[in-house]
Amino acid sequence: MAAAGRGPKTSVTSHGRRRLRVALLTMMEPVGMDPGRPGNPAPRALLRVGGATLARHQLVLALAAGCERIIVLAREFGSGLADLQHESERAGAGFHVITGPRGLSPLITAADEVLVMAEGLLPTTGDALRLIAGGNAVFVQPAETGIPAGFERIDLNHAAAGLMLIPGRLVERLMDLPADADPASALLRIALQAGVAQRPVPEGVRAGGRWLLVRSEDEAQAAEEGWMVRHTSGGAATPGPLLARFLARRFGPALLHASATGLIVPYGTSYLLAAVGFGLAWLGLAATALVLIGFACVLQRTAALLGHLQREALALRSGRSWRSAVSASVLDLAIGATLVLAQAPLPGESLLDRCFAPAVLIGLVRLLPRAFAAGWSVWLEDRLLLCLLLALLAGGQVIAPGVPALALLLLLSGVVLGRRAEASGRGAELTPA
């Protein structure tokens, strides 16, 4: 697993020891449950948001912050810990499980930096990395908002923010406390007594569900909705991408909870719709076929969006980046083949002649967005819009002249814009500095 933004955080002390950045995670606090509900709740760190446990989200942050040793305080070694261990080792980080705070002493040296996260903390990784970059600190927030959200009170005006970066020498003081002491809470008090700086988490970072302490299944579901919206926002505001983002937010959590196998559903359905569409085109129903293929492209884009989310936001190796490119190419071939079938052959016209105009059209809609950064080019990447336009041409029985005319229009647009870009570049070179 490659953690984005991870950089070297090691150096050598005057005693020849290697200084490490170490992450401390806990899996001890039970999930909040109704008093009348029976059962032995699992640790809140195993609650899932976006298809991954909270502990996994924290691991992604720890690796992105450059932590080379991951220490987890847990009551027992379960399947959730095994997954964390595998991902940590893939990233080249050491992984240790301890059952009490006294187990920290042999794993952390006085020269190390320790990144401590409260159990259930779900920050936005980019926000947390920017805060950590400022060096050792106990991150705080106003008590009036932090206490109701479940964070620990520090004083009358401040509550902890669930994250701190402290010197490793402070860990040794845990040896003076009872064996059943909460290490995260104890380290918070120790760090404050040692004079580690308090730094506030900006209100803009805490707003909009970007910095949460998740304690129950209901809170995890609520956090998941906001997490999906944040990680699927942006992108083109054309019909196809907008519909793909809606589907990703509506059905994405369930698909992500199924891990890598969940993406088989939208990918498989898109291929099925494309196959049915091609069959309808073979039977002469080109307009209906193109509509189906257009919606197949929306499902493909939804799956690609979820795969990107797995790789980037969750750093999962299961999301295969090549799958999106291959599936998009397959659907473009389906569009081109449908256009060939939609054209009645002219006397003496070969199959190669009939393929020429559809091939040029598909080639242009693939190449022009890569050649020009202009805002209009995003419309060319919207296959739903393209398929609906072609369906109108097929329904009006003008697909044969319409396809080459559309290709010619795009080609001329590319030539004109290319000359404008070239002239603009020359003008910039002639402008004196």
CSV table of C-alpha atoms in Angstrom, one decimal:
chain,number,residue,atom,x,y,z
A,1,MET,CA,0.0,0.0,0.0
A,2,ALA,CA,1.4,3.4,-1.0
A,3,ALA,CA,0.3,6.1,1.4
A,4,ALA,CA,0.0,9.4,-0.4
A,5,GLY,CA,2.2,12.1,1.0
A,6,ARG,CA,4.3,9.8,3.0
A,7,GLY,CA,7.9,11.0,3.4
A,8,PRO,CA,11.0,10.1,5.3
A,9,LYS,CA,10.6,11.0,9.0
A,10,THR,CA,13.7,9.3,10.4
A,11,SER,CA,17.0,10.7,11.5
A,12,VAL,CA,19.9,9.6,13.7
A,13,THR,CA,20.3,10.9,17.2
A,14,SER,CA,23.6,11.9,18.8
A,15,HIS,CA,23.7,8.4,20.5
A,16,GLY,CA,23.5,6.7,17.1
A,17,ARG,CA,19.8,5.7,17.5
A,18,ARG,CA,17.4,6.0,14.7
A,19,ARG,CA,14.6,8.5,15.4
A,20,LEU,CA,11.2,7.2,14.3
A,21,ARG,CA,7.7,8.5,14.0
A,22,VAL,CA,5.4,6.1,15.8
A,23,ALA,CA,1.6,5.9,15.8
A,24,LEU,CA,-0.4,4.7,18.8
A,25,LEU,CA,-3.9,3.5,18.1
A,26,THR,CA,-6.4,2.0,20.5
A,27,MET,CA,-9.1,-0.6,20.1
A,28,MET,CA,-10.5,-0.9,23.7
A,29,GLU,CA,-13.6,1.3,23.9
A,30,PRO,CA,-16.9,-0.5,23.2
A,31,VAL,CA,-19.4,0.7,20.7
A,32,GLY,CA,-22.2,2.8,22.3
A,33,MET,CA,-25.3,0.6,22.6
A,34,ASP,CA,-28.8,0.9,24.0
A,35,PRO,CA,-28.9,-0.3,27.6
A,36,GLY,CA,-31.6,-2.8,26.7
A,37,ARG,CA,-29.8,-4.3,23.8
A,38,PRO,CA,-28.0,-7.5,24.6
A,39,GLY,CA,-24.6,-8.6,23.3
A,40,ASN,CA,-20.9,-7.9,23.8
A,41,PRO,CA,-20.1,-4.9,21.6
A,42,ALA,CA,-17.0,-4.8,19.6
A,43,PRO,CA,-14.5,-1.9,19.9
A,44,ARG,CA,-15.7,1.3,18.3
A,45,ALA,CA,-12.5,1.3,16.2
A,46,LEU,CA,-14.1,-1.5,14.2
A,47,LEU,CA,-17.1,0.6,13.2
A,48,ARG,CA,-17.1,1.0,9.4
A,49,VAL,CA,-17.2,4.2,7.4
A,50,GLY,CA,-17.0,4.1,3.7
A,51,GLY,CA,-16.3,0.3,3.7
A,52,ALA,CA,-13.3,0.6,6.0
A,53,THR,CA,-13.0,0.4,9.8
A,54,LEU,CA,-12.2,3.5,11.8
A,55,ALA,CA,-8.9,1.9,12.7
A,56,ARG,CA,-8.2,1.5,9.0
A,57,HIS,CA,-8.9,5.2,8.4
A,58,GLN,CA,-6.5,6.0,11.2
A,59,LEU,CA,-3.9,3.7,9.8
A,60,VAL,CA,-4.1,5.5,6.4
A,61,LEU,CA,-3.4,8.8,8.2
A,62,ALA,CA,-0.6,7.3,10.3
A,63,LEU,CA,1.2,5.9,7.2
A,64,ALA,CA,0.6,9.2,5.3
A,65,ALA,CA,2.2,11.0,8.2
A,66,GLY,CA,5.3,8.9,7.8
A,67,CYS,CA,4.9,6.6,10.8
A,68,GLU,CA,7.2,3.7,10.5
A,69,ARG,CA,5.9,1.8,13.5
A,70,ILE,CA,2.2,1.1,14.3
A,71,ILE,CA,1.3,0.2,17.8
A,72,VAL,CA,-2.2,-0.9,18.6
A,73,LEU,CA,-3.5,-1.3,22.2
A,74,ALA,CA,-6.2,-4.0,22.0
A,75,ARG,CA,-7.7,-6.6,24.3
A,76,GLU,CA,-7.1,-9.4,21.8
A,77,PHE,CA,-5.7,-10.1,18.4
A,78,GLY,CA,-8.8,-10.4,16.1
A,79,SER,CA,-9.4,-10.4,12.3
A,80,GLY,CA,-9.5,-6.6,12.2
A,81,LEU,CA,-6.0,-6.4,13.6
A,82,ALA,CA,-4.8,-9.0,11.1
A,83,ASP,CA,-6.0,-6.8,8.2
A,84,LEU,CA,-4.2,-3.8,9.7
A,85,GLN,CA,-1.0,-5.8,10.2
A,86,HIS,CA,-1.0,-6.9,6.5
A,87,GLU,CA,-1.5,-3.4,5.3
A,88,SER,CA,1.1,-1.9,7.6
A,89,GLU,CA,3.7,-4.5,6.5
A,90,ARG,CA,2.9,-3.9,2.8
A,91,ALA,CA,3.7,-0.2,3.5
A,92,GLY,CA,7.0,-1.2,5.1
A,93,ALA,CA,5.9,-0.2,8.7
A,94,GLY,CA,6.4,-2.3,11.7
A,95,PHE,CA,3.2,-3.5,13.5
A,96,HIS,CA,2.8,-4.3,17.2
A,97,VAL,CA,-0.1,-5.2,19.4
A,98,ILE,CA,0.0,-4.7,23.1
A,99,THR,CA,-2.6,-5.3,25.8
A,100,GLY,CA,-1.6,-2.6,28.2
A,101,PRO,CA,0.3,0.7,28.4
A,102,ARG,CA,3.4,-0.9,30.0
A,103,GLY,CA,4.0,-2.6,26.6
A,104,LEU,CA,4.8,0.7,25.1
A,105,SER,CA,8.2,1.2,26.9
A,106,PRO,CA,10.3,-1.2,24.9
A,107,LEU,CA,8.8,-0.1,21.5
A,108,ILE,CA,9.3,3.7,21.8
A,109,THR,CA,12.6,5.5,22.5
A,110,ALA,CA,13.0,8.9,24.1
A,111,ALA,CA,14.0,10.4,20.7
A,112,ASP,CA,10.9,9.2,18.8
A,113,GLU,CA,7.8,11.2,17.9
A,114,VAL,CA,4.5,9.6,18.8
A,115,LEU,CA,1.3,10.3,16.9
A,116,VAL,CA,-1.6,9.5,19.3
A,117,MET,CA,-5.2,9.2,18.0
A,118,ALA,CA,-8.3,8.8,20.1
A,119,GLU,CA,-10.3,5.7,19.5
A,120,GLY,CA,-13.1,6.5,17.0
A,121,LEU,CA,-11.4,9.7,15.7
A,122,LEU,CA,-12.2,10.2,12.0
A,123,PRO,CA,-10.4,13.3,10.7
A,124,THR,CA,-10.0,14.3,7.1
A,125,THR,CA,-6.5,13.0,6.3
A,126,GLY,CA,-5.3,16.1,4.4
A,127,ASP,CA,-6.4,18.4,7.2
A,128,ALA,CA,-4.7,16.3,9.8
A,129,LEU,CA,-1.5,16.1,7.9
A,130,ARG,CA,-1.3,19.9,7.6
A,131,LEU,CA,-1.7,20.2,11.4
A,132,ILE,CA,0.9,17.5,12.1
A,133,ALA,CA,3.4,19.3,9.9
A,134,GLY,CA,3.7,22.0,12.5
A,135,GLY,CA,5.5,19.7,14.9
A,136,ASN,CA,4.8,18.5,18.4
A,137,ALA,CA,1.5,19.7,19.8
A,138,VAL,CA,-1.7,18.7,21.6
A,139,PHE,CA,-4.5,19.7,19.3
A,140,VAL,CA,-7.5,21.3,21.0
A,141,GLN,CA,-10.9,22.8,20.2
A,142,PRO,CA,-13.5,24.9,22.1
A,143,ALA,CA,-15.1,23.0,25.0
A,144,GLU,CA,-18.6,24.1,24.0
A,145,THR,CA,-18.4,22.1,20.8
A,146,GLY,CA,-15.9,19.4,21.7
A,147,ILE,CA,-17.5,18.1,24.9
A,148,PRO,CA,-21.0,17.4,23.3
A,149,ALA,CA,-19.2,15.7,20.4
A,150,GLY,CA,-17.6,13.2,22.9
A,151,PHE,CA,-14.1,14.7,23.2
A,152,GLU,CA,-12.3,14.8,26.5
A,153,ARG,CA,-12.3,18.1,28.5
A,154,ILE,CA,-8.9,19.7,29.1
A,155,ASP,CA,-10.0,22.8,31.1
A,156,LEU,CA,-12.9,25.2,31.3
A,157,ASN,CA,-12.5,26.5,27.8
A,158,HIS,CA,-10.9,23.7,25.9
A,159,ALA,CA,-11.5,20.1,24.9
A,160,ALA,CA,-9.0,17.7,23.3
A,161,ALA,CA,-9.3,17.2,19.5
A,162,GLY,CA,-8.4,13.5,19.7
A,163,LEU,CA,-5.0,14.0,18.1
A,164,MET,CA,-1.5,14.8,19.4
A,165,LEU,CA,2.1,14.5,18.3
A,166,ILE,CA,4.4,14.3,21.3
A,167,PRO,CA,8.0,13.4,22.2
A,168,GLY,CA,8.6,9.7,22.8
A,169,ARG,CA,10.3,10.5,26.2
A,170,LEU,CA,6.9,11.2,27.7
A,171,VAL,CA,5.8,7.6,27.2
A,172,GLU,CA,8.1,6.5,29.9
A,173,ARG,CA,5.9,8.3,32.5
A,174,LEU,CA,3.2,5.8,31.8
A,175,MET,CA,5.2,3.3,33.9
A,176,ASP,CA,4.3,5.3,37.0
A,177,LEU,CA,0.6,4.8,36.4
A,178,PRO,CA,-1.7,1.8,37.2
A,179,ALA,CA,-1.6,-1.0,34.5
A,180,ASP,CA,-5.2,-0.4,33.6
A,181,ALA,CA,-4.8,3.3,32.9
A,182,ASP,CA,-6.1,4.6,29.6
A,183,PRO,CA,-2.9,5.4,27.7
A,184,ALA,CA,-4.4,8.0,25.3
A,185,SER,CA,-6.0,10.0,28.1
A,186,ALA,CA,-3.0,9.6,30.4
A,187,LEU,CA,-0.6,10.7,27.6
A,188,LEU,CA,-2.8,13.8,27.0
A,189,ARG,CA,-2.4,14.8,30.7
A,190,ILE,CA,1.3,14.0,30.7
A,191,ALA,CA,1.9,16.1,27.5
A,192,LEU,CA,0.0,19.0,29.0
A,193,GLN,CA,1.9,18.8,32.2
A,194,ALA,CA,5.2,18.6,30.3
A,195,GLY,CA,4.4,21.8,28.5
A,196,VAL,CA,3.7,20.5,25.0
A,197,ALA,CA,2.1,23.3,23.0
A,198,GLN,CA,-1.6,23.4,22.6
A,199,ARG,CA,-2.7,24.2,19.0
A,200,PRO,CA,-6.3,24.7,18.0
A,201,VAL,CA,-7.9,22.8,15.2
A,202,PRO,CA,-9.4,25.6,12.9
A,203,GLU,CA,-13.1,25.9,12.8
A,204,GLY,CA,-13.0,25.3,9.0
A,205,VAL,CA,-11.4,21.9,9.6
A,206,ARG,CA,-13.9,20.9,12.3
A,207,ALA,CA,-17.0,22.1,10.3
A,208,GLY,CA,-19.1,19.9,8.0
A,209,GLY,CA,-18.3,16.6,9.6
A,210,ARG,CA,-14.6,16.7,8.6
A,211,TRP,CA,-13.4,16.0,12.2
A,212,LEU,CA,-15.5,13.6,14.1
A,213,LEU,CA,-15.4,11.2,17.1
A,214,VAL,CA,-17.5,8.2,16.1
A,215,ARG,CA,-18.9,6.3,19.1
A,216,SER,CA,-21.9,4.3,17.8
A,217,GLU,CA,-23.3,2.6,14.7
A,218,ASP,CA,-25.7,5.5,14.2
A,219,GLU,CA,-22.9,8.0,14.3
A,220,ALA,CA,-20.9,5.9,11.9
A,221,GLN,CA,-23.8,5.8,9.4
A,222,ALA,CA,-24.2,9.6,9.7
A,223,ALA,CA,-20.4,10.1,9.3
A,224,GLU,CA,-20.5,7.9,6.2
A,225,GLU,CA,-22.9,10.1,4.4
A,226,GLY,CA,-20.8,13.1,4.8
A,227,TRP,CA,-17.6,11.2,4.1
A,228,MET,CA,-19.0,10.0,0.8
A,229,VAL,CA,-20.1,13.5,-0.2
A,230,ARG,CA,-16.7,15.0,0.5
A,231,HIS,CA,-14.8,12.3,-1.4
A,232,THR,CA,-17.1,12.3,-4.4
A,233,SER,CA,-17.5,16.1,-4.8
A,234,GLY,CA,-15.9,18.0,-7.6
A,235,GLY,CA,-15.7,16.8,-11.2
A,236,ALA,CA,-17.6,17.8,-14.3
A,237,ALA,CA,-21.1,19.2,-13.8
A,238,THR,CA,-22.5,17.5,-16.9
A,239,PRO,CA,-25.4,14.9,-16.8
A,240,GLY,CA,-23.3,11.7,-16.9
A,241,PRO,CA,-20.8,12.6,-14.1
A,242,LEU,CA,-23.6,14.1,-12.0
A,243,LEU,CA,-25.7,11.0,-12.2
A,244,ALA,CA,-22.6,8.8,-11.5
A,245,ARG,CA,-21.8,10.8,-8.3
A,246,PHE,CA,-25.4,10.5,-7.2
A,247,LEU,CA,-25.3,6.7,-7.6
A,248,ALA,CA,-21.9,6.5,-5.9
A,249,ARG,CA,-23.3,8.4,-2.8
A,250,ARG,CA,-26.6,6.4,-2.8
A,251,PHE,CA,-25.2,2.9,-3.3
A,252,GLY,CA,-21.5,3.3,-2.8
A,253,PRO,CA,-21.4,2.6,1.0
A,254,ALA,CA,-23.0,-0.8,0.5
A,255,LEU,CA,-20.6,-1.6,-2.4
A,256,LEU,CA,-17.6,-0.4,-0.5
A,257,HIS,CA,-18.5,-2.6,2.5
A,258,ALA,CA,-18.2,-5.5,0.2
A,259,SER,CA,-14.6,-4.5,-0.5
A,260,ALA,CA,-13.1,-5.3,-3.9
A,261,THR,CA,-16.0,-7.6,-4.8
A,262,GLY,CA,-18.5,-4.8,-4.5
A,263,LEU,CA,-17.2,-3.1,-7.6
A,264,ILE,CA,-18.1,-6.2,-9.7
A,265,VAL,CA,-21.7,-5.2,-9.5
A,266,PRO,CA,-21.6,-1.8,-11.3
A,267,TYR,CA,-18.9,-3.0,-13.7
A,268,GLY,CA,-20.8,-6.2,-14.5
A,269,THR,CA,-24.1,-4.4,-14.9
A,270,SER,CA,-22.5,-1.9,-17.3
A,271,TYR,CA,-21.1,-4.7,-19.4
A,272,LEU,CA,-24.5,-6.4,-19.4
A,273,LEU,CA,-26.3,-3.3,-20.5
A,274,ALA,CA,-23.8,-2.8,-23.3
A,275,ALA,CA,-24.2,-6.3,-24.4
A,276,VAL,CA,-28.0,-6.0,-24.5
A,277,GLY,CA,-27.7,-2.7,-26.3
A,278,PHE,CA,-25.5,-4.3,-28.9
A,279,GLY,CA,-28.0,-7.0,-29.4
A,280,LEU,CA,-30.8,-4.5,-29.9
A,281,ALA,CA,-28.7,-2.6,-32.4
A,282,TRP,CA,-28.2,-5.9,-34.3
A,283,LEU,CA,-32.0,-6.2,-34.4
A,284,GLY,CA,-32.3,-2.6,-35.8
A,285,LEU,CA,-33.2,-0.8,-32.6
A,286,ALA,CA,-30.2,1.5,-32.6
A,287,ALA,CA,-31.8,4.4,-30.6
A,288,THR,CA,-32.8,2.2,-27.7
A,289,ALA,CA,-29.4,0.5,-27.9
A,290,LEU,CA,-27.5,3.8,-27.6
A,291,VAL,CA,-29.6,4.8,-24.6
A,292,LEU,CA,-28.8,1.6,-22.8
A,293,ILE,CA,-25.1,2.0,-23.6
A,294,GLY,CA,-25.2,5.5,-22.3
A,295,PHE,CA,-26.5,4.3,-18.9
A,296,ALA,CA,-23.9,1.6,-19.0
A,297,CYS,CA,-21.3,4.3,-19.2
A,298,VAL,CA,-22.8,6.0,-16.2
A,299,LEU,CA,-22.5,2.7,-14.2
A,300,GLN,CA,-18.9,2.4,-15.4
A,301,ARG,CA,-18.1,5.9,-14.2
A,302,THR,CA,-19.7,5.1,-10.9
A,303,ALA,CA,-17.5,2.1,-10.4
A,304,ALA,CA,-14.4,4.0,-11.5
A,305,LEU,CA,-15.2,6.7,-9.0
A,306,LEU,CA,-15.6,4.2,-6.2
A,307,GLY,CA,-12.4,2.4,-7.3
A,308,HIS,CA,-10.5,5.8,-7.1
A,309,LEU,CA,-12.0,6.4,-3.7
A,310,GLN,CA,-10.7,3.0,-2.5
A,311,ARG,CA,-7.2,3.6,-3.8
A,312,GLU,CA,-6.8,7.3,-2.7
A,313,ALA,CA,-9.0,7.8,0.4
A,314,LEU,CA,-8.6,4.3,1.8
A,315,ALA,CA,-5.3,3.3,0.2
A,316,LEU,CA,-6.7,-0.1,-0.7
A,317,ARG,CA,-4.7,-2.2,-3.1
A,318,SER,CA,-7.8,-4.0,-4.2
A,319,GLY,CA,-8.9,-1.0,-6.4
A,320,ARG,CA,-7.3,-1.8,-9.7
A,321,SER,CA,-6.6,1.5,-11.6
A,322,TRP,CA,-6.4,-0.3,-15.0
A,323,ARG,CA,-9.9,-1.6,-14.7
A,324,SER,CA,-11.5,1.8,-15.2
A,325,ALA,CA,-9.5,2.5,-18.4
A,326,VAL,CA,-10.2,-0.9,-19.9
A,327,SER,CA,-13.9,-0.8,-19.2
A,328,ALA,CA,-14.2,2.7,-20.6
A,329,SER,CA,-12.5,1.5,-23.8
A,330,VAL,CA,-14.8,-1.5,-24.1
A,331,LEU,CA,-17.9,0.8,-23.8
A,332,ASP,CA,-16.5,3.1,-26.4
A,333,LEU,CA,-16.0,0.2,-28.7
A,334,ALA,CA,-19.7,-0.8,-28.0
A,335,ILE,CA,-20.8,2.8,-29.0
A,336,GLY,CA,-18.7,2.6,-32.2
A,337,ALA,CA,-20.0,-0.9,-33.1
A,338,THR,CA,-23.6,0.2,-32.5
A,339,LEU,CA,-23.1,3.2,-34.9
A,340,VAL,CA,-21.8,0.8,-37.6
A,341,LEU,CA,-24.9,-1.4,-37.2
A,342,ALA,CA,-27.2,1.6,-37.2
A,343,GLN,CA,-26.1,2.7,-40.7
A,344,ALA,CA,-27.7,1.0,-43.7
A,345,PRO,CA,-25.0,-0.2,-46.1
A,346,LEU,CA,-24.8,1.7,-49.3
A,347,PRO,CA,-24.3,-0.1,-52.6
A,348,GLY,CA,-20.6,-1.0,-52.9
A,349,GLU,CA,-19.8,0.2,-49.4
A,350,SER,CA,-17.5,-2.1,-47.5
A,351,LEU,CA,-17.5,-2.7,-43.7
A,352,LEU,CA,-14.3,-0.7,-43.4
A,353,ASP,CA,-15.9,2.3,-45.1
A,354,ARG,CA,-18.8,2.1,-42.6
A,355,CYS,CA,-16.4,1.9,-39.7
A,356,PHE,CA,-14.5,5.0,-40.7
A,357,ALA,CA,-16.8,7.8,-39.5
A,358,PRO,CA,-17.7,6.1,-36.1
A,359,ALA,CA,-14.0,5.4,-35.5
A,360,VAL,CA,-13.1,9.1,-36.1
A,361,LEU,CA,-15.9,10.3,-33.9
A,362,ILE,CA,-14.9,8.0,-31.0
A,363,GLY,CA,-11.3,8.9,-31.4
A,364,LEU,CA,-12.0,12.6,-31.3
A,365,VAL,CA,-14.2,12.5,-28.1
A,366,ARG,CA,-11.3,10.6,-26.5
A,367,LEU,CA,-8.4,12.7,-27.7
A,368,LEU,CA,-9.8,16.3,-27.6
A,369,PRO,CA,-10.4,16.4,-23.8
A,370,ARG,CA,-6.7,15.4,-23.4
A,371,ALA,CA,-5.5,18.0,-25.8
A,372,PHE,CA,-7.4,21.0,-24.5
A,373,ALA,CA,-7.9,22.1,-20.9
A,374,ALA,CA,-10.8,24.3,-21.8
A,375,GLY,CA,-14.0,23.9,-19.7
A,376,TRP,CA,-16.1,22.9,-22.7
A,377,SER,CA,-13.9,19.7,-23.3
A,378,VAL,CA,-15.5,18.1,-20.2
A,379,TRP,CA,-18.7,17.8,-22.2
A,380,LEU,CA,-16.9,15.5,-24.7
A,381,GLU,CA,-16.1,13.1,-21.9
A,382,ASP,CA,-19.8,12.7,-21.0
A,383,ARG,CA,-20.7,9.4,-22.7
A,384,LEU,CA,-24.3,9.6,-21.5
A,385,LEU,CA,-24.8,12.9,-23.3
A,386,LEU,CA,-23.0,11.6,-26.4
A,387,CYS,CA,-25.2,8.5,-26.5
A,388,LEU,CA,-28.4,10.4,-26.0
A,389,LEU,CA,-27.4,12.8,-28.9
A,390,LEU,CA,-26.6,9.8,-31.1
A,391,ALA,CA,-29.9,8.2,-30.1
A,392,LEU,CA,-31.8,11.2,-31.3
A,393,LEU,CA,-30.0,11.0,-34.6
A,394,ALA,CA,-30.8,7.3,-34.8
A,395,GLY,CA,-34.5,7.9,-33.9
A,396,GLY,CA,-34.7,10.6,-36.6
A,397,GLN,CA,-33.2,8.3,-39.2
A,398,VAL,CA,-30.3,10.6,-39.8
A,399,ILE,CA,-27.5,8.6,-38.1
A,400,ALA,CA,-25.6,8.0,-41.4
A,401,PRO,CA,-25.1,11.7,-42.3
A,402,GLY,CA,-25.2,12.8,-38.6
A,403,VAL,CA,-22.1,10.8,-37.4
A,404,PRO,CA,-19.6,12.2,-40.0
A,405,ALA,CA,-21.1,15.7,-39.6
A,406,LEU,CA,-20.6,15.5,-35.8
A,407,ALA,CA,-17.0,14.2,-36.3
A,408,LEU,CA,-16.3,17.0,-38.7
A,409,LEU,CA,-17.6,19.6,-36.3
A,410,LEU,CA,-15.4,18.3,-33.5
A,411,LEU,CA,-12.4,18.2,-35.8
A,412,LEU,CA,-12.9,21.8,-36.9
A,413,SER,CA,-13.4,22.9,-33.3
A,414,GLY,CA,-10.1,21.2,-32.4
A,415,VAL,CA,-8.2,22.9,-35.2
A,416,VAL,CA,-9.6,26.3,-34.4
A,417,LEU,CA,-8.9,26.0,-30.7
A,418,GLY,CA,-5.5,24.6,-31.4
A,419,ARG,CA,-4.6,27.7,-33.5
A,420,ARG,CA,-5.9,30.0,-30.9
A,421,ALA,CA,-3.9,28.3,-28.2
A,422,GLU,CA,-0.8,28.5,-30.4
A,423,ALA,CA,-1.4,32.2,-31.1
A,424,SER,CA,-1.9,32.8,-27.4
A,425,GLY,CA,1.3,31.1,-26.6
A,426,ARG,CA,3.3,33.2,-29.2
A,427,GLY,CA,1.7,36.3,-27.8
A,428,ALA,CA,2.8,35.4,-24.3
A,429,GLU,CA,6.4,34.9,-25.5
A,430,LEU,CA,6.5,38.3,-27.2
A,431,THR,CA,5.1,40.1,-24.1
A,432,PRO,CA,8.0,41.7,-22.2
A,433,ALA,CA,8.5,40.6,-18.7
